[in-house]
Amino acid sequence: MDIYVSNLSPYVANEDLINQFSKFGVVNSANVIFDKFTNRSRGFGFVNMPNDAEAQKAIQEMDGSSVEGKTIAVSKARPREERPARSYNNNQW
């Protein structure tokens, strides 16, 4: 199950998420999302846990907990919403 983690401190790394969530079971992967231009954390990430029961327990226990001094929000990840492609018209600039 993919888990969405938000309100992360800019100092949280992938390894930190693995350490926090591995208390509840096996963690396949953890990925903090970074801005591609500034290379700074965007304040959210994803954790993948293969066992749904362990993932649900992690969501319940970790939601509202404090990591690196910030209260995080944890929920089941939802599929990304399709957004219309941006079109830039040179006449509008």
Coordinates of N, CA, C and O in Angstrom, one line a residue:
M1 N 0.8 -1.2 0.0 CA 0.0 0.0 0.0 C 0.9 1.2 0.0 O 1.9 1.3 0.7
D2 N 0.5 2.2 -0.8 CA 1.2 3.5 -0.8 C 0.6 4.4 0.2 O -0.6 4.6 0.3
I3 N 1.5 5.1 1.0 CA 1.1 6.0 2.1 C 1.6 7.4 1.7 O 2.8 7.5 1.4
Y4 N 0.7 8.4 1.9 CA 1.1 9.8 1.7 C 1.4 10.4 3.0 O 0.6 10.3 4.0
V5 N 2.5 11.1 3.1 CA 3.0 11.7 4.3 C 3.2 13.2 4.0 O 4.0 13.5 3.1
S6 N 2.5 14.1 4.7 CA 2.7 15.5 4.4 C 3.1 16.3 5.7 O 3.1 15.8 6.8
N7 N 3.4 17.6 5.4 CA 3.8 18.5 6.5 C 5.2 18.1 7.1 O 5.5 18.2 8.2
L8 N 6.0 17.6 6.2 CA 7.4 17.1 6.6 C 8.3 18.3 6.8 O 8.3 19.3 6.0
S9 N 9.2 18.2 7.7 CA 10.2 19.2 7.9 C 11.2 19.1 6.7 O 11.4 18.0 6.1
P10 N 11.8 20.2 6.3 CA 12.7 20.2 5.2 C 13.9 19.3 5.4 O 14.7 19.0 4.5
Y11 N 14.1 18.9 6.7 CA 15.3 18.1 7.0 C 15.0 16.6 7.0 O 16.0 15.8 7.2
V12 N 13.8 16.2 6.8 CA 13.5 14.8 6.7 C 14.0 14.2 5.4 O 13.7 14.7 4.3
A13 N 14.7 13.1 5.5 CA 15.2 12.3 4.3 C 14.5 11.0 4.2 O 13.7 10.6 5.1
N14 N 14.7 10.3 3.1 CA 14.1 9.0 2.8 C 14.3 8.1 4.0 O 13.5 7.3 4.4
E15 N 15.6 8.0 4.4 CA 16.0 7.1 5.5 C 15.2 7.4 6.8 O 14.9 6.5 7.5
D16 N 14.8 8.7 7.0 CA 14.1 9.0 8.2 C 12.7 8.4 8.1 O 12.1 7.9 9.1
L17 N 12.1 8.5 7.0 CA 10.7 7.9 6.8 C 10.8 6.4 6.9 O 9.9 5.8 7.6
I18 N 11.8 5.8 6.4 CA 12.0 4.3 6.5 C 12.1 3.9 8.0 O 11.4 3.0 8.5
N19 N 12.9 4.7 8.7 CA 13.1 4.4 10.2 C 11.8 4.5 10.9 O 11.5 3.7 11.8
Q20 N 11.0 5.6 10.6 CA 9.7 5.8 11.3 C 8.7 4.8 11.0 O 8.0 4.3 11.9
F21 N 8.6 4.4 9.8 CA 7.5 3.4 9.4 C 7.9 2.0 9.5 O 7.0 1.1 9.6
S22 N 9.2 1.7 9.6 CA 9.6 0.3 9.8 C 9.2 -0.3 11.2 O 9.3 -1.5 11.4
K23 N 8.8 0.6 12.1 CA 8.4 0.2 13.4 C 7.1 -0.6 13.3 O 6.7 -1.4 14.2
F24 N 6.4 -0.5 12.2 CA 5.1 -1.1 12.0 C 5.2 -2.3 11.0 O 4.2 -3.0 10.8
G25 N 6.3 -2.5 10.4 CA 6.4 -3.6 9.4 C 7.5 -3.3 8.3 O 8.2 -2.3 8.4
V26 N 7.4 -4.1 7.3 CA 8.4 -4.0 6.2 C 8.1 -2.8 5.4 O 6.9 -2.5 5.0
V27 N 9.1 -2.0 5.1 CA 8.9 -0.8 4.2 C 9.7 -1.1 2.9 O 10.9 -1.4 2.9
N28 N 8.9 -1.1 1.8 CA 9.6 -1.4 0.5 C 10.4 -0.2 0.0 O 11.5 -0.3 -0.5
S29 N 9.8 1.0 0.2 CA 10.5 2.2 -0.2 C 9.9 3.5 0.5 O 8.8 3.4 1.0
A30 N 10.7 4.5 0.5 CA 10.3 5.8 1.0 C 10.9 6.9 0.1 O 12.0 6.8 -0.3
N31 N 10.1 7.9 -0.2 CA 10.5 8.9 -1.2 C 10.0 10.3 -0.8 O 8.8 10.5 -0.9
V32 N 10.9 11.1 -0.3 CA 10.6 12.5 0.0 C 10.7 13.2 -1.4 O 11.6 13.0 -2.1
I33 N 9.7 14.0 -1.7 CA 9.6 14.7 -3.0 C 10.3 16.1 -2.9 O 10.1 16.9 -2.0
F34 N 11.2 16.3 -3.9 CA 12.0 17.5 -3.9 C 11.6 18.4 -5.1 O 11.2 17.8 -6.2
D35 N 11.7 19.7 -5.0 CA 11.5 20.6 -6.1 C 12.6 20.4 -7.1 O 13.8 20.5 -6.7
K36 N 12.3 20.2 -8.4 CA 13.3 20.0 -9.4 C 14.1 21.2 -9.7 O 15.2 21.1 -10.2
F37 N 13.7 22.4 -9.4 CA 14.5 23.6 -9.7 C 15.3 24.0 -8.5 O 16.5 24.4 -8.7
T38 N 14.8 24.0 -7.3 CA 15.5 24.4 -6.1 C 16.2 23.3 -5.4 O 17.0 23.6 -4.5
N39 N 15.8 22.1 -5.7 CA 16.3 20.9 -5.0 C 16.0 20.9 -3.5 O 16.7 20.3 -2.7
R40 N 14.9 21.6 -3.1 CA 14.5 21.7 -1.7 C 13.3 20.8 -1.5 O 12.5 20.6 -2.4
S41 N 13.1 20.2 -0.3 CA 12.0 19.4 0.0 C 10.7 20.1 -0.3 O 10.6 21.3 0.1
R42 N 9.7 19.4 -0.8 CA 8.4 20.1 -1.0 C 7.5 19.8 0.2 O 6.3 20.2 0.2
G43 N 8.0 19.1 1.2 CA 7.3 18.9 2.4 C 6.3 17.7 2.4 O 5.5 17.6 3.3
F44 N 6.5 16.8 1.5 CA 5.6 15.6 1.5 C 6.4 14.5 0.8 O 7.5 14.7 0.2
G45 N 5.9 13.3 1.0 CA 6.6 12.1 0.5 C 5.6 10.9 0.5 O 4.5 11.0 0.9
F46 N 6.2 9.8 0.1 CA 5.4 8.6 0.0 C 6.2 7.4 0.6 O 7.4 7.4 0.5
V47 N 5.5 6.5 1.2 CA 6.1 5.3 1.8 C 5.3 4.1 1.2 O 4.0 4.2 1.2
N48 N 6.0 3.1 0.8 CA 5.3 1.9 0.3 C 5.5 0.7 1.3 O 6.7 0.4 1.6
M49 N 4.4 0.2 1.8 CA 4.5 -1.0 2.6 C 3.7 -2.1 2.0 O 2.6 -1.9 1.6
P50 N 4.3 -3.4 1.9 CA 3.6 -4.4 1.2 C 2.4 -5.0 1.9 O 1.5 -5.5 1.3
N51 N 2.4 -5.0 3.2 CA 1.3 -5.6 4.0 C 0.3 -4.5 4.3 O 0.6 -3.5 5.1
D52 N -0.9 -4.7 3.8 CA -2.0 -3.6 4.0 C -2.3 -3.4 5.5 O -2.6 -2.3 5.9
A53 N -2.4 -4.5 6.3 CA -2.7 -4.4 7.7 C -1.6 -3.6 8.4 O -2.0 -2.7 9.3
E54 N -0.4 -3.8 8.1 CA 0.7 -3.1 8.8 C 0.7 -1.6 8.3 O 0.9 -0.7 9.1
A55 N 0.4 -1.4 7.0 CA 0.3 -0.1 6.5 C -0.9 0.7 7.2 O -0.7 1.9 7.6
Q56 N -2.0 0.1 7.4 CA -3.1 0.7 8.0 C -2.8 1.1 9.5 O -3.1 2.2 10.0
K57 N -2.1 0.2 10.2 CA -1.7 0.5 11.5 C -0.7 1.7 11.5 O -0.8 2.6 12.4
A58 N 0.2 1.7 10.6 CA 1.2 2.8 10.5 C 0.5 4.1 10.3 O 0.8 5.1 10.9
I59 N -0.5 4.1 9.4 CA -1.3 5.3 9.1 C -2.0 5.8 10.4 O -1.9 7.0 10.7
Q60 N -2.6 4.9 11.1 CA -3.4 5.3 12.3 C -2.4 5.8 13.4 O -2.7 6.8 14.0
E61 N -1.3 5.1 13.6 CA -0.3 5.5 14.6 C 0.5 6.8 14.3 O 0.8 7.6 15.2
M62 N 0.8 6.9 13.0 CA 1.7 8.0 12.6 C 1.0 9.3 12.3 O 1.6 10.4 12.5
D63 N -0.3 9.3 12.0 CA -1.0 10.5 11.6 C -1.1 11.3 12.9 O -1.6 10.9 13.9
G64 N -0.7 12.6 12.8 CA -0.7 13.5 13.9 C 0.5 13.4 14.8 O 0.6 14.1 15.8
S65 N 1.5 12.5 14.5 CA 2.7 12.4 15.3 C 3.7 13.5 14.9 O 3.6 14.1 13.9
S66 N 4.7 13.6 15.7 CA 5.7 14.6 15.5 C 7.0 14.0 14.9 O 7.5 13.0 15.5
V67 N 7.5 14.5 13.8 CA 8.8 14.0 13.2 C 9.6 15.3 12.9 O 9.1 16.2 12.2
E68 N 10.8 15.3 13.5 CA 11.7 16.5 13.3 C 11.0 17.8 13.8 O 11.2 18.8 13.1
G69 N 10.2 17.7 14.8 CA 9.5 18.9 15.4 C 8.3 19.4 14.6 O 7.7 20.4 15.0
K70 N 7.8 18.6 13.6 CA 6.6 19.0 12.9 C 5.5 17.9 13.0 O 5.9 16.7 13.0
T71 N 4.3 18.3 13.2 CA 3.2 17.3 13.2 C 2.8 16.9 11.8 O 2.5 17.8 11.0
I72 N 3.0 15.6 11.5 CA 2.8 15.2 10.2 C 1.4 14.7 10.0 O 0.7 14.3 10.9
A73 N 0.9 14.7 8.7 CA -0.4 14.1 8.4 C -0.1 12.9 7.5 O 0.8 12.9 6.6
V74 N -0.7 11.8 7.8 CA -0.5 10.5 7.1 C -1.8 9.9 6.7 O -2.8 9.8 7.4
S75 N -1.9 9.5 5.4 CA -3.1 8.9 4.9 C -2.7 7.9 3.7 O -1.6 7.9 3.3
K76 N -3.7 7.1 3.3 CA -3.5 6.3 2.2 C -3.4 7.2 0.9 O -4.1 8.1 0.8
A77 N -2.4 6.9 0.1 CA -2.2 7.7 -1.1 C -3.3 7.4 -2.1 O -3.7 6.3 -2.2
R78 N -3.7 8.5 -2.7 CA -4.7 8.4 -3.8 C -4.0 8.6 -5.1 O -3.0 9.3 -5.2
P79 N -4.6 8.1 -6.2 CA -4.0 8.3 -7.5 C -4.0 9.8 -7.8 O -4.9 10.5 -7.4
R80 N -3.0 10.2 -8.5 CA -2.8 11.6 -8.9 C -4.0 12.0 -9.9 O -4.3 11.2 -10.8
E81 N -4.5 13.1 -9.6 CA -5.6 13.6 -10.5 C -5.0 14.1 -11.8 O -4.0 14.8 -11.8
E82 N -5.7 13.8 -12.8 CA -5.3 14.3 -14.2 C -5.6 15.8 -14.2 O -6.7 16.2 -13.9
R83 N -4.6 16.5 -14.7 CA -4.8 18.0 -14.8 C -4.6 18.3 -16.3 O -3.7 17.7 -16.9
P84 N -5.3 19.2 -16.8 CA -5.1 19.6 -18.2 C -3.7 20.1 -18.4 O -3.1 20.8 -17.5
A85 N -3.1 19.8 -19.6 CA -1.7 20.3 -19.9 C -1.8 21.8 -20.0 O -2.7 22.4 -20.5
R86 N -0.7 22.4 -19.5 CA -0.6 23.9 -19.6 C -0.2 24.2 -21.0 O 0.7 23.6 -21.6
S87 N -0.8 25.3 -21.5 CA -0.4 25.7 -22.8 C 0.1 27.2 -22.7 O -0.7 28.0 -22.1
Y88 N 1.2 27.5 -23.2 CA 1.7 28.8 -23.1 C 1.6 29.5 -24.4 O 2.3 29.0 -25.4
N89 N 0.9 30.5 -24.5 CA 0.7 31.3 -25.7 C 1.6 32.5 -25.7 O 1.4 33.3 -24.7
N90 N 2.5 32.6 -26.6 CA 3.4 33.7 -26.6 C 2.7 35.1 -26.6 O 3.3 36.1 -26.1
N91 N 1.5 35.2 -27.1 CA 0.8 36.4 -27.1 C 0.3 36.9 -25.7 O -0.1 38.0 -25.5
Q92 N 0.2 35.9 -24.8 CA -0.3 36.2 -23.4 C 0.8 36.7 -22.5 O 0.5 37.1 -21.4
W93 N 2.0 36.7 -22.9 CA 3.1 37.1 -22.0 C 3.3 38.6 -22.1 O 3.7 39.4 -22.3

